[in-house]
CSV table of C-alpha atoms in Angstrom, one decimal:
chain,number,residue,atom,x,y,z
H,1,LEU,CA,-33.0,-110.1,-49.5
H,2,GLN,CA,-32.6,-109.4,-53.3
H,3,ALA,CA,-29.0,-109.8,-53.4
H,4,LEU,CA,-28.9,-113.0,-51.4
H,5,VAL,CA,-32.0,-114.5,-53.9
H,6,ALA,CA,-29.7,-113.4,-56.9
H,7,ARG,CA,-26.8,-115.3,-55.2
H,8,VAL,CA,-28.5,-118.7,-54.4
H,9,LEU,CA,-30.2,-118.5,-58.2
H,10,ALA,CA,-26.7,-118.1,-59.5
H,11,SER,CA,-25.6,-121.1,-57.4
H,12,HIS,CA,-28.3,-122.9,-59.5
H,13,ILE,CA,-30.3,-123.6,-56.2
H,14,ALA,CA,-34.0,-123.5,-56.5
H,15,ILE,CA,-35.8,-121.1,-54.5
H,16,VAL,CA,-39.6,-121.6,-53.6
H,17,ALA,CA,-41.6,-119.0,-51.7
H,18,ALA,CA,-45.1,-118.6,-50.6
H,19,ALA,CA,-46.9,-116.0,-53.3
H,20,GLY,CA,-48.7,-114.1,-50.3
H,21,GLY,CA,-52.0,-113.8,-49.2
H,22,ASP,CA,-55.1,-111.6,-50.1
H,23,SER,CA,-52.6,-108.8,-51.4
H,24,ALA,CA,-52.4,-107.5,-54.9
H,25,ALA,CA,-48.8,-106.5,-54.1
H,26,PRO,CA,-46.0,-108.2,-55.2
H,27,VAL,CA,-44.5,-110.5,-52.1
H,28,TYR,CA,-40.7,-110.9,-51.8
H,29,PRO,CA,-38.9,-113.3,-52.3
H,30,ALA,CA,-41.6,-114.7,-54.2
H,31,ALA,CA,-42.1,-111.9,-56.8
H,32,TYR,CA,-38.4,-112.0,-57.7
H,33,PRO,CA,-37.5,-113.4,-61.5
H,34,GLY,CA,-36.4,-117.1,-60.9
H,35,VAL,CA,-37.9,-117.9,-57.6
H,36,TRP,CA,-40.8,-120.6,-57.6
H,37,SER,CA,-43.8,-118.7,-56.3
H,38,VAL,CA,-46.3,-121.0,-54.4
H,39,GLY,CA,-50.1,-120.4,-53.5
H,40,ALA,CA,-51.9,-121.8,-50.7
H,41,VAL,CA,-55.2,-124.1,-51.0
H,42,ASP,CA,-57.9,-125.3,-48.8
H,43,ALA,CA,-58.2,-129.3,-48.3
H,44,LEU,CA,-60.9,-129.2,-51.3
H,45,GLY,CA,-58.4,-127.6,-53.7
H,46,ARG,CA,-59.4,-123.9,-53.3
H,47,PRO,CA,-57.1,-121.1,-53.3
H,48,SER,CA,-56.9,-119.1,-50.4
H,49,GLY,CA,-56.8,-115.9,-51.9
H,50,PRO,CA,-56.6,-114.7,-55.6
H,51,ALA,CA,-55.1,-117.3,-58.0
H,52,THR,CA,-51.5,-115.5,-58.2
H,53,SER,CA,-49.6,-118.9,-58.8
H,54,TRP,CA,-49.3,-122.2,-61.2
H,55,LEU,CA,-48.0,-124.0,-58.2
H,56,VAL,CA,-49.5,-124.7,-55.2
H,57,ALA,CA,-49.8,-126.5,-51.8
H,58,PRO,CA,-51.8,-127.3,-48.8
H,59,GLY,CA,-51.5,-124.0,-46.8
H,60,VAL,CA,-55.2,-123.3,-45.1
H,61,GLU,CA,-56.2,-124.9,-41.8
H,62,LEU,CA,-53.3,-126.6,-40.8
H,63,TRP,CA,-51.5,-128.0,-37.8
H,64,VAL,CA,-47.8,-127.0,-37.8
H,65,PRO,CA,-45.1,-127.8,-35.4
H,66,GLY,CA,-44.4,-125.1,-32.7
H,67,SER,CA,-47.5,-122.9,-33.4
H,68,GLY,CA,-50.4,-125.5,-33.4
H,69,TYR,CA,-53.2,-124.4,-35.7
H,70,VAL,CA,-53.2,-122.0,-38.5
H,71,SER,CA,-56.2,-120.9,-40.2
H,72,GLY,CA,-55.8,-119.1,-43.4
């Protein structure tokens, strides 16, 4: 995975990846240098876990195609 991420980034293509949930451990590929790490927020803009990312997007209690309701 690390080699693939490095190749993509070397091609000047941005990679955006989920920062992870409640774990304090690094989550890959989001933890690799150069990858944009995105945290999840609920409908009120509250982080779903520890605030580890400056970039956030809706990610709590969502309906997603193919798998139905996701709660957290």
